[in-house]
Coordinates of C-alpha atoms and ligand atoms in Angstrom, one line a residue:
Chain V
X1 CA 15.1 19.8 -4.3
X2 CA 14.8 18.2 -1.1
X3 CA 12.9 15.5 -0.7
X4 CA 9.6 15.1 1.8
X5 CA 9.1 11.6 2.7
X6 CA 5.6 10.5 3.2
X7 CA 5.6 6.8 2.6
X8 CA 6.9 5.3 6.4
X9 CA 4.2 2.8 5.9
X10 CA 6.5 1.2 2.7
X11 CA 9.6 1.5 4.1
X12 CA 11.7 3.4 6.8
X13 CA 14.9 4.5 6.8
X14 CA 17.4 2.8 9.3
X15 CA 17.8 4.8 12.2
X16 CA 21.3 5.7 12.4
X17 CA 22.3 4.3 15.9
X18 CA 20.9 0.9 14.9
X19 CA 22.6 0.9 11.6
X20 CA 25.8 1.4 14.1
X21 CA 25.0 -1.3 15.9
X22 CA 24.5 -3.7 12.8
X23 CA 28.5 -2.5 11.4
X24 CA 30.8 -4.7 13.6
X25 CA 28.7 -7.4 12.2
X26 CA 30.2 -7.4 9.1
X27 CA 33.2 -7.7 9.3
X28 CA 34.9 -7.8 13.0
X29 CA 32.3 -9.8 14.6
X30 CA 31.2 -12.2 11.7
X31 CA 31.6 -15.5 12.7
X32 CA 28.8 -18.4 12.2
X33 CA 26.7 -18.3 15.6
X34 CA 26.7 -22.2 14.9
X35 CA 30.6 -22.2 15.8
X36 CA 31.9 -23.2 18.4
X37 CA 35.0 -20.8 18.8
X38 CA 34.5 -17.0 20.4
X39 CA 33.6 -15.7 17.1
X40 CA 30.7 -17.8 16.6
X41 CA 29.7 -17.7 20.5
X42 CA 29.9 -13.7 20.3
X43 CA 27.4 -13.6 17.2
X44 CA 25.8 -16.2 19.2
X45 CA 25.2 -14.0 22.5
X46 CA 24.4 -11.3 20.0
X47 CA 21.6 -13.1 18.4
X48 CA 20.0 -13.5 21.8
X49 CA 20.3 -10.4 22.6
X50 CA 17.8 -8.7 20.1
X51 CA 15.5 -11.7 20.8
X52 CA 15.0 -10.6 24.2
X53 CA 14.6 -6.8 23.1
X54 CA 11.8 -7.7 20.3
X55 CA 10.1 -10.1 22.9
X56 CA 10.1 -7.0 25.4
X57 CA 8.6 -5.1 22.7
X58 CA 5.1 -7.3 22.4
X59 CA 5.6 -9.3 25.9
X60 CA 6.8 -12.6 24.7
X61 CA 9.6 -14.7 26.0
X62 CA 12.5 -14.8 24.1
X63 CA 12.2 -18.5 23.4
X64 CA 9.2 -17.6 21.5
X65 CA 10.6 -15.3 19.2
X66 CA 12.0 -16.9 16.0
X67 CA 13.8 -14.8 12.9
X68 CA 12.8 -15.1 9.0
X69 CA 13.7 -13.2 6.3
X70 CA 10.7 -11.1 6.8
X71 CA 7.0 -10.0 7.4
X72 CA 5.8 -11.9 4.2
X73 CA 8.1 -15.2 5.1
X74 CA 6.4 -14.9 8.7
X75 CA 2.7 -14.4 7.1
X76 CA 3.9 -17.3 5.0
X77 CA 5.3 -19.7 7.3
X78 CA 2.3 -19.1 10.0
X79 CA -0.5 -19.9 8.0
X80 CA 1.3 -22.9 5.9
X81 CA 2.9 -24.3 9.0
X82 CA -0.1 -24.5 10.8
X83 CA -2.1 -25.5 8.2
X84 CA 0.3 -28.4 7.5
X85 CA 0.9 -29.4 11.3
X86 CA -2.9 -29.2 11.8
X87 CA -3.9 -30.9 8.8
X88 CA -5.5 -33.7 10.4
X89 CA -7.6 -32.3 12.9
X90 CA -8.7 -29.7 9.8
X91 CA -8.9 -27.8 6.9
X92 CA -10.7 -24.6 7.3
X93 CA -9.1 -21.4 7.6
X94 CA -10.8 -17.7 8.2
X95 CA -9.2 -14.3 7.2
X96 CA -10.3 -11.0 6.0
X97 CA -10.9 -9.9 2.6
X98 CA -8.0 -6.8 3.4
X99 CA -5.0 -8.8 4.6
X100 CA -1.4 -8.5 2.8
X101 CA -1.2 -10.5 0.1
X102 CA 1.5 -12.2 2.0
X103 CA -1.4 -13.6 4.0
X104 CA -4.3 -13.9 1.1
X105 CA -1.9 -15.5 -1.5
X106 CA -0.6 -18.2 0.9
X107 CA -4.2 -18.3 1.8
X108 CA -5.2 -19.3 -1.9
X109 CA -2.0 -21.6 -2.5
X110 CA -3.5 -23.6 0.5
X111 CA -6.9 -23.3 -1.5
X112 CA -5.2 -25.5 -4.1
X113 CA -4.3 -28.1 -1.5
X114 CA -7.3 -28.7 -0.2
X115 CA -8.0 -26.6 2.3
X116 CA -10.8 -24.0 2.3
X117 CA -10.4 -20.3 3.5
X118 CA -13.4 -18.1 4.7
X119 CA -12.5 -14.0 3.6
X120 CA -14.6 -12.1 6.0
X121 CA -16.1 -9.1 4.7
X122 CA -15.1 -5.4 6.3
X123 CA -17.4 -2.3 7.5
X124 CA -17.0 0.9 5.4
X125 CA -13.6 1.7 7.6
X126 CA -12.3 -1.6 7.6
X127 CA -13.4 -3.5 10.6
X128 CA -14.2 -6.9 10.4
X129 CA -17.5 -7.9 12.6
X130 CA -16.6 -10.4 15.6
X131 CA -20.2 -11.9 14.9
X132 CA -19.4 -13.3 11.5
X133 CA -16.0 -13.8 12.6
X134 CA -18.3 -16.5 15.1
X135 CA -20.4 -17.7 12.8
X136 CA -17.9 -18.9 10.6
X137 CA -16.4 -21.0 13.0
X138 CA -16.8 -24.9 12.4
X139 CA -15.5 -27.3 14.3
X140 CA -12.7 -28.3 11.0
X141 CA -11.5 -24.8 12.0
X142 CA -8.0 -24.9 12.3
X143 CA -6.5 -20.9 12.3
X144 CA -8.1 -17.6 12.4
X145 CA -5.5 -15.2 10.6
X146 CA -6.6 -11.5 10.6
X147 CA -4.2 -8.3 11.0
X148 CA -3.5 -6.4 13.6
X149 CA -3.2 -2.9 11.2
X150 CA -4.1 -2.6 7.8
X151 CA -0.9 -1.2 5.7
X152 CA -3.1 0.8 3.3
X153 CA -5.8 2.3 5.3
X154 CA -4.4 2.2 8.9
X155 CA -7.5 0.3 10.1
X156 CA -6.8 -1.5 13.6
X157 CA -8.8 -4.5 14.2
X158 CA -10.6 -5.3 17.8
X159 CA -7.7 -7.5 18.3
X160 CA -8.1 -8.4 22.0
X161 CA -11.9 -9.5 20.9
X162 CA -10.1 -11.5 18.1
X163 CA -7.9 -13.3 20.9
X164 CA -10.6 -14.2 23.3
X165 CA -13.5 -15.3 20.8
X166 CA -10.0 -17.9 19.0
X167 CA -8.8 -18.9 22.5
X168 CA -12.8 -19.8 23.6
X169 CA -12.9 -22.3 20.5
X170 CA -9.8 -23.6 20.3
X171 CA -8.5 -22.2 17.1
X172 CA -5.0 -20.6 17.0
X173 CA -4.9 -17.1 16.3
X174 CA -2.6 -15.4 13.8
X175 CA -2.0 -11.8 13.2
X176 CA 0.4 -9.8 11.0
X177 CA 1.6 -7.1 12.7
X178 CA 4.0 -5.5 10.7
X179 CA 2.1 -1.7 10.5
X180 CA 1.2 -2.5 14.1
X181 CA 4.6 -3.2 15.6
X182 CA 6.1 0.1 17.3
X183 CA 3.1 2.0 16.1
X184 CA 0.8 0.6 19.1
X185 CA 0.8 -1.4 22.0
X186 CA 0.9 -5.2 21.1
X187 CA 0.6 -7.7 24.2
X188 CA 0.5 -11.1 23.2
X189 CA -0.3 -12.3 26.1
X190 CA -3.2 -9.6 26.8
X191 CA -4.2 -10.0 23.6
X192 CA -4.8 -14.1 23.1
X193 CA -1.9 -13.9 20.0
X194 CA -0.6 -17.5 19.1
X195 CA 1.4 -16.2 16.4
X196 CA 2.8 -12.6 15.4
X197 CA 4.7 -11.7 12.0
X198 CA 6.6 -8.9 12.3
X199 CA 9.4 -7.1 10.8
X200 CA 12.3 -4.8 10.7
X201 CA 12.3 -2.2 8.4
X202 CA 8.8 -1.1 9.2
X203 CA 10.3 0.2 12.3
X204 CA 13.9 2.3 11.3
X205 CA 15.8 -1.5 11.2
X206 CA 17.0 -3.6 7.9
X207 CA 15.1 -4.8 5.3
X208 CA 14.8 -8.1 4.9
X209 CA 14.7 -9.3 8.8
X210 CA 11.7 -10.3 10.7
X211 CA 10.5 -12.4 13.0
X212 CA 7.3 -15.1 13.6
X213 CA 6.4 -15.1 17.6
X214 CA 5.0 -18.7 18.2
X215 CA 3.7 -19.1 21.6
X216 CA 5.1 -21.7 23.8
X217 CA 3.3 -25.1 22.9
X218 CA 1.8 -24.0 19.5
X219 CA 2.2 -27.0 17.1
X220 CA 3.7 -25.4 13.6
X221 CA 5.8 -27.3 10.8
X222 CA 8.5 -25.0 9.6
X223 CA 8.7 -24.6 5.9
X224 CA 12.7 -23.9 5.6
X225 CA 14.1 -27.1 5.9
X226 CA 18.1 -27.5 6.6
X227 CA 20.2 -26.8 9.6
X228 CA 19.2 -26.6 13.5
X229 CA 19.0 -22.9 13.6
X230 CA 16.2 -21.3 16.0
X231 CA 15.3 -24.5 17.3
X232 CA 14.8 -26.4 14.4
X233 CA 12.4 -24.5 13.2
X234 CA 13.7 -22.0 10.7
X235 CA 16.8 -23.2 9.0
X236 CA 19.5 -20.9 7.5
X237 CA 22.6 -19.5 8.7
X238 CA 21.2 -16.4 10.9
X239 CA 21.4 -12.9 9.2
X240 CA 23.4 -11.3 11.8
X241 CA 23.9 -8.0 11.5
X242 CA 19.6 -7.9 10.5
X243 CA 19.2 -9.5 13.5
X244 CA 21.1 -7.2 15.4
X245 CA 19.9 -4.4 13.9
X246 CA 16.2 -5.5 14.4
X247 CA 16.8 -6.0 18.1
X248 CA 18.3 -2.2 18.5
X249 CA 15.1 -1.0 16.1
X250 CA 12.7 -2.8 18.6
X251 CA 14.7 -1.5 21.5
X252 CA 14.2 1.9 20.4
X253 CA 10.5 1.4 19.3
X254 CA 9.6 0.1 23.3
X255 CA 11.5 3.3 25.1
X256 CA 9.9 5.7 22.3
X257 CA 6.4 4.0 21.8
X258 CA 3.9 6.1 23.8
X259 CA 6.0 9.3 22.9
X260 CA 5.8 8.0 19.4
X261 CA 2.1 7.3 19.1
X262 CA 1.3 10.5 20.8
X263 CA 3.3 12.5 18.2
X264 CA 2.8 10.8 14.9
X265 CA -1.1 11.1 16.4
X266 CA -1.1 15.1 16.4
X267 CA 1.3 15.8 13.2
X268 CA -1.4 12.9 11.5
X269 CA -4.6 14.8 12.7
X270 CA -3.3 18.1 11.6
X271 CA -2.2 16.8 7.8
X272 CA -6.0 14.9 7.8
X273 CA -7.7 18.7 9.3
X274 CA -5.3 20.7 6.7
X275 CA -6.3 18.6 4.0
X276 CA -10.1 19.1 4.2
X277 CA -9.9 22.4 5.4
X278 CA -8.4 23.5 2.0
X279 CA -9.7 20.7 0.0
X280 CA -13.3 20.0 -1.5
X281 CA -14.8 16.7 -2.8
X282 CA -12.3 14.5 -0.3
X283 CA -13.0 11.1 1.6
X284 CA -11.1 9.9 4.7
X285 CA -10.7 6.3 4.1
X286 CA -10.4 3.8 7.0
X287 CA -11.4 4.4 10.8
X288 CA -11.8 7.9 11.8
X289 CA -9.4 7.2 15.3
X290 CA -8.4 3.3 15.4
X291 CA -5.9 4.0 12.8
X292 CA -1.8 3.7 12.8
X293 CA -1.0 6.7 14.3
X294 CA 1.3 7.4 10.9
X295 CA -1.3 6.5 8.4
X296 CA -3.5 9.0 6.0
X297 CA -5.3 7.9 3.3
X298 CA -7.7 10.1 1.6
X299 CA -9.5 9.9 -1.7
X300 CA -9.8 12.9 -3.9
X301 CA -12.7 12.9 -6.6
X302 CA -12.5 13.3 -10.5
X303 CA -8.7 12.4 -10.4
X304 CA -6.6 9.6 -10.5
X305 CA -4.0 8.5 -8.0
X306 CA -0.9 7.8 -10.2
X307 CA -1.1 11.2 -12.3
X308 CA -1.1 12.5 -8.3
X309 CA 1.8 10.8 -7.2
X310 CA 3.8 11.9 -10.4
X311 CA 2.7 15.3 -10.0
X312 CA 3.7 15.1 -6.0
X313 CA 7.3 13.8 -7.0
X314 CA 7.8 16.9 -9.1
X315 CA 7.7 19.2 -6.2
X316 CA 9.9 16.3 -4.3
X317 CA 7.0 14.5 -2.3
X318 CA 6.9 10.8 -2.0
X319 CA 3.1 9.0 -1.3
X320 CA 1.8 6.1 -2.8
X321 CA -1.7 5.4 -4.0
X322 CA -4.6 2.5 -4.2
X323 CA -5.5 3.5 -7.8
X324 CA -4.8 0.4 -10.7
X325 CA -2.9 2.3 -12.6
X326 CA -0.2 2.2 -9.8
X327 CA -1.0 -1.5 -9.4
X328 CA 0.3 -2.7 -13.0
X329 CA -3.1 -4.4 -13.0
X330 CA -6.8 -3.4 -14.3
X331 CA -7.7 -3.1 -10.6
X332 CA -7.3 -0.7 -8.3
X333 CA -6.3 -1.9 -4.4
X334 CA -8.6 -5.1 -2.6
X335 CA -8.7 -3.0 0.1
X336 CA -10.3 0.1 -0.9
X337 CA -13.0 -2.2 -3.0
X338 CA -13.5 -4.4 0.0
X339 CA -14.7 -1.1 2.1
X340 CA -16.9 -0.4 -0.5
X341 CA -15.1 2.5 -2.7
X342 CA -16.4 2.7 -6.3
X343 CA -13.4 2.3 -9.0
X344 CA -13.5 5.8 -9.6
X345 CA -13.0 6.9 -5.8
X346 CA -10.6 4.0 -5.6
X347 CA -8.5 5.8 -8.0
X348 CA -7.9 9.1 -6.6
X349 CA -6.9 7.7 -3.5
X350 CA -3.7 8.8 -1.4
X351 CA -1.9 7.5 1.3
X352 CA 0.7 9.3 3.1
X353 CA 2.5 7.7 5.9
X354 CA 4.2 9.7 8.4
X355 CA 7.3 8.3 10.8
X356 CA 9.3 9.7 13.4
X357 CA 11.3 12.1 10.9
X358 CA 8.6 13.6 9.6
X359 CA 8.2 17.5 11.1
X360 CA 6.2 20.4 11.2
X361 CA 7.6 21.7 8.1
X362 CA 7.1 18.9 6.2
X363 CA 3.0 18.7 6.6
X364 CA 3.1 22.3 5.9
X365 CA 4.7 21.8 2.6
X366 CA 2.2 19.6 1.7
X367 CA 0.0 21.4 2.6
X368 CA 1.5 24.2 0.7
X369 CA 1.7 21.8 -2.7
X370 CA -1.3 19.7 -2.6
X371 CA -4.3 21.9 -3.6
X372 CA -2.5 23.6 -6.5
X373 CA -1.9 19.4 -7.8
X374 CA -5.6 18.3 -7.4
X375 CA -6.8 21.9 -8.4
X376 CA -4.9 21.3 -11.3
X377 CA -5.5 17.6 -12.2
X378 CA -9.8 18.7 -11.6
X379 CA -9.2 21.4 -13.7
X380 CA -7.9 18.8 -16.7
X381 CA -10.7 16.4 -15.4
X382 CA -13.9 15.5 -17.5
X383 CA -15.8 14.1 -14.2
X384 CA -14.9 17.9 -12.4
X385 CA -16.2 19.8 -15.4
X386 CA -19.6 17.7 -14.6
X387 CA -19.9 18.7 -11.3
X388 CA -18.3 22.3 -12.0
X389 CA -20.9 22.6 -14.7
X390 CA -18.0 23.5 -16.9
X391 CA -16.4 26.3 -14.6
Chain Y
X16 CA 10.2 4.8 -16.1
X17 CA 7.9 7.7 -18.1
X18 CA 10.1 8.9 -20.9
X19 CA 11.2 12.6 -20.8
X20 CA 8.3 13.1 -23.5
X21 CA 5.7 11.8 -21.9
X22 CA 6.4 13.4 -18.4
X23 CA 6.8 16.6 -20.5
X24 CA 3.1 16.4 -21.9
X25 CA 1.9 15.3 -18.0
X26 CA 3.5 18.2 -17.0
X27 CA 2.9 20.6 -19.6
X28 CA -0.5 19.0 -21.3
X29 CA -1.0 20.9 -25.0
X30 CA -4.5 21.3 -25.8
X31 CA -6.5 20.9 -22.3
X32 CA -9.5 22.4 -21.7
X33 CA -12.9 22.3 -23.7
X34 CA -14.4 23.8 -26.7
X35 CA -17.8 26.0 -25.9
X36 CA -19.2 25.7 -29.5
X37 CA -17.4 22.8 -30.6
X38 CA -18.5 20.8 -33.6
X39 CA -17.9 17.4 -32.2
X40 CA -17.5 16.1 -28.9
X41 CA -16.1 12.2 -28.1
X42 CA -16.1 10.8 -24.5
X43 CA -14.7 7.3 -24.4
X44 CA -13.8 5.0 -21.3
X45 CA -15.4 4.4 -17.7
X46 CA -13.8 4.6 -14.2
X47 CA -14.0 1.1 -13.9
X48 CA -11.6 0.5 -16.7
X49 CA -9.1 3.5 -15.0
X50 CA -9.9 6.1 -17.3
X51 CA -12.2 8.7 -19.3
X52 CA -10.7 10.8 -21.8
X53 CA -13.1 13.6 -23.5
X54 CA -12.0 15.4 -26.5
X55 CA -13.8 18.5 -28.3
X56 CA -13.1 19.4 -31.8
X57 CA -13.5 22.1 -34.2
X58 CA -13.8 21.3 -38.2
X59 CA -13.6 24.3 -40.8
X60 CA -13.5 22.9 -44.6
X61 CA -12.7 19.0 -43.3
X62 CA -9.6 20.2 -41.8
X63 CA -9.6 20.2 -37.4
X64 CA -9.1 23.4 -36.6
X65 CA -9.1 23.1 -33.2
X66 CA -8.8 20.2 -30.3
X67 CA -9.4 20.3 -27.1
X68 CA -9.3 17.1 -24.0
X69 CA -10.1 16.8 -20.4
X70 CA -8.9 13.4 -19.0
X71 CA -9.2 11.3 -16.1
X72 CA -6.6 9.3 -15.7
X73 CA -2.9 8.2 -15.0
X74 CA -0.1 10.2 -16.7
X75 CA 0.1 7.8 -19.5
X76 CA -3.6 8.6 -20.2
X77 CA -2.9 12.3 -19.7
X78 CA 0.2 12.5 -21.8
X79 CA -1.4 10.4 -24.9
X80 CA -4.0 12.6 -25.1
X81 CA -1.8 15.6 -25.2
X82 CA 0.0 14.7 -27.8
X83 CA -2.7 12.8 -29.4
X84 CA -4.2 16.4 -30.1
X85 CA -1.1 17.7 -31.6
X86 CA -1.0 14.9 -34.0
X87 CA -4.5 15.7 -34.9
X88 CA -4.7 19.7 -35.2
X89 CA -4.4 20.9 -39.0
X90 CA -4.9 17.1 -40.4
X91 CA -8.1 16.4 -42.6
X92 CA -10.9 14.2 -41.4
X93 CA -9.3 11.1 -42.8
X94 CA -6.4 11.6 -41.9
X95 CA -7.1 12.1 -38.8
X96 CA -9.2 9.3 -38.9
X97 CA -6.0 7.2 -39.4
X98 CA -3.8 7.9 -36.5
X99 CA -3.4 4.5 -34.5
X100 CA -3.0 4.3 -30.7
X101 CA 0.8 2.8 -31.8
X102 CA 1.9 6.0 -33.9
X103 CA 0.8 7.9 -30.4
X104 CA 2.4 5.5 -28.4
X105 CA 5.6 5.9 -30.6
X106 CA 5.2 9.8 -30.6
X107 CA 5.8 9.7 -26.7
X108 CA 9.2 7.6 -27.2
X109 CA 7.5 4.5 -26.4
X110 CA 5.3 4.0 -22.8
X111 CA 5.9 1.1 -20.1
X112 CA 4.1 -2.5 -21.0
X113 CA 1.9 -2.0 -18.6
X114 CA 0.7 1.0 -19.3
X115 CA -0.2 0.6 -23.2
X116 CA -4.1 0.2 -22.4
X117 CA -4.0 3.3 -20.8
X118 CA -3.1 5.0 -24.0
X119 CA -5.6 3.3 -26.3
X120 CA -8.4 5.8 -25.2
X121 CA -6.9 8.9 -26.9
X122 CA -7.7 7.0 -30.6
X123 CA -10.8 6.3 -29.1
X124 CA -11.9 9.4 -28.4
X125 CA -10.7 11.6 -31.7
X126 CA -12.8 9.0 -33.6
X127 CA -16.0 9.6 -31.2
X128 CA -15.6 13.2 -31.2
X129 CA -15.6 12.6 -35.6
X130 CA -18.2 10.4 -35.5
X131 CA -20.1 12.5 -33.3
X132 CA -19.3 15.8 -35.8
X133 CA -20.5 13.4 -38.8
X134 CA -23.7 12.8 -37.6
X135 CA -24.4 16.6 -36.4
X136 CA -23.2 17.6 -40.2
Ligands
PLP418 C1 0.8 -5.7 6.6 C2 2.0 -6.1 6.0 N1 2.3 -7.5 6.0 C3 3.4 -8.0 5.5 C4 4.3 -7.1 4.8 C5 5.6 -7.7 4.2 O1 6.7 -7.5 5.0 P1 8.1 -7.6 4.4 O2 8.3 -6.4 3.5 O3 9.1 -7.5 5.5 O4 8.2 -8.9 3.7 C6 4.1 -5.8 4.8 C7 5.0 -4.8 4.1 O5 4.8 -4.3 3.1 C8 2.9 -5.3 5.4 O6 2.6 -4.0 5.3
ZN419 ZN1 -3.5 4.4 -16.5

């Protein structure tokens, strides 16, 4: 059976001609950049390389760019580096009550260091509201850290608002940008962004690469302490062939980006119009048009998400869902809660993420598959039968 | 990670559906715990004659009440009274850690839809 991939917002596969630019990193060109011989200086040169090409991608400078193991080490080191290096001057954060829990569990280990975090509520598609976002500004106000994109409803925050309202009091501004990057237009400089986390294989590069931008003059403490790699602030022999590999992803993203967004935008509109065209009792959640371009995430009454998924994988398609019993918890996602879903609608949610490889055909087959599944899960479903009246 | 027992009962549920004139009917569980499982059964001479389900719920819930029904049909009141959410658990081959409270409902539920046929007697 083949398999229809609908989950781009988890993962993407590496795109081959980056994954062909990562190889000679392996093995032919694998010296240590921190040598001094031609080995080291070509890993070295290649290193710089993809800095420039990722700063390109959300107008940076290169020297502003700085490489982690990640989105979630980015999220991590932004908030705790600032909340260290800032310690004195305060010891209040603000967030949102929908961030990664890259961002809200570094958020709550800083909680148990004495410093105190402010989650700002969300709007029934996700938005936070710049006026408490000002209200809840004191002057021990160190970091405002909300995300660009939300991974699980596709909500895109007022970011440029964001930026000014942080730059006009003083308070750095974080944002995790890992849906956002190559999905829309980030400008840090447009956009008032202190600090960026972004990362690889959200955008057809490696897993286990990203990057923190850290505007010129932004006082941060790293939190990887060891060698002088990137400037002293992240230590660790450099992942090479990631960082290569990221550089070519983020190369690929700029020349493709509006082509991208227009595309994903139309084959995205045309899964959300077939679904509730064919479906009854559904729910869009998140913004009805500032959304990721990729991102669907729809709730379907009187069934539950993981008994959805299961039954999606039988007839080879791959989703992923808000509901708890996917979560290996008692709750179902913070997200859906925080915009205000009841636990039962929060269970039959769906989100499918669609990428560049994702065609035609493949809606279509969903579209095909899906209304036999949730005809048939209703059908086994005590809550249908009390709307059906038993039918 | 579902055994092949337990994705056969997701995929191939015994028993769904309801009973019209049924002689007791159980509905345990509430969304905000994850899930509702309803069960309808039929009782000729203290012996279930009949057992239907409708669930809401993850395939853990859906295949425990499956086979929760099998291990129920022909059985006496009391003995059916006697069937533990671990001899359904084990009737599946066994179900992930975390997904043992989503079976516990389908014991639940056979003794609601009893009780339910006890106090209509
Ligand atoms: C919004 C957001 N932040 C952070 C991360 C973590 O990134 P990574 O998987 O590179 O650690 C993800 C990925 O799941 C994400 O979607
Ligand atoms: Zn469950």
């Amino acid at each position: 059976m083949e398999r229809k991939y609908f989950d781009y917002s988890a993962t993407t596969p590496v795109d081959s001609e980056v994954l062909n630019e990562m190889l000679p990193y392996f093995n032919n060109d694998f010296g240590n950049p921190s040598s001094v011989y031609s080995y080291g200086r070509d890993s070295k040169k290649a290193i710089e390389n993809a800095r420039y090409k990722i700063a390109k991608l959300i107008n940076a400078d290169a020297r502003e760019i700085f490489f982690t193991g990640g989105g979630t080490e980015s999220d991590n080191w932004a908030i705790k580096g600032i909340a260290i290096a800032l310690k004195n001057k305060g010891n209040h954060i603000i967030t949102s009550s929908i961030e990664h829990h890259a961002v809200l569990h570094s958020c709550k280990y800083l909680e148990k260091h004495g410093f105190r975090v402010t989650y700002l509520p969300v709007d029934k598609y996700g938005l936070i509201s710049l006026e408490d976002l000002k209200s809840e500004i004191n002057d021990r106000t160190i970091l405002i850290t909300i995300m660009f994109a939300n991974n699980e409803i596709g909500t895109i925050q007022p970011i440029k608002e964001i930026g000014k309202i942080a730059k006009e009091n003083n308070i750095y501004f974080h944002t995790d940008g890992v849906q956002a990057i190559g999905n829309t237009v980030i400008d840090v400089k447009d956009m008032n962004i202190d600090l960026l986390s972004i990362s690889a294989h959200k955008i057809y590069g490696p897993k286990g690469i990203g990057a923190l931008y850290i505007k010129k003059g932004i006082k941060i403490d790293p939190i990887i302490h060891g060698g002088a790699q990137e400037r002293k602030k992240r230590a660790g022999t450099e992942n090479v062939p990631g960082i290569v590999g990221f550089g070519k992803a983020a190369e690929i993203a700029y020349n493709n980006l509006d082509k991208n967004i227009q595309d994903l935008t139309n084959l995205r509109d045309k899964l959300i119009k077939g679904i509730f065209d064919n479906i009854d009792y559904v729910i869009l959640n998140g913004h009805p048009h500032n959304r990721l371009p990729g991102n669907v995430n729809i709730s379907f009454q009187f069934i539950e998400g993981e008994a959805l998924l299961l039954s999606l994988d039988m007839v080879g398609i791959c989703g992923s869902s808000g509901s708890a019993c996917t979560s290996g918890t008692l709750d179902p996602s913070h997200v859906l809660l925080a915009i205000g879903l009841s636990h039962e609608i929060a269970h039959g949610s769906l989100r499918l993420s669609i990428g560049k490889y994702t065609k035609e055909e493949d809606i279509d087959y969903l579209l095909q598959e899906l209304p036999k599944i949730i005809k048939r899960l209703r059908n086994m479903s005590p809550l249908y039968e009390k709307v059906k009246g038993g039918e | 990670m579902y055994s092949d027992k337990v994705m056969d009962h997701f995929t191939n549920p015994r028993n769904v559906g309801d009973i019209k004139d049924a002689d007791g009917i159980g509905e345990v569980g509430n969304a905000k715990c994850g899930d509702i499982m309803k069960m309808y059964i039929k009782v000729e001479d203290n012996i279930i004659k009949d057992i239907k389900f409708k669930t809401f719920g993850c395939g853990a819930a859906i295949a425990t009440s499956s086979i929760a029904t099998e291990m129920v049909i022909g059985k006496t009141i009391d003995e059916a009274l006697k069937i533990t959410n671990n001899a359904v658990v084990e009737a599946l081959g066994g179900l992930p850690h975390e997904k043992v409270h989503c079976s516990v409902l389908a014991e639940q539920a056979i003794k609601a839809a009893i009780d339910d046929y006890m106090a209509k007697k």
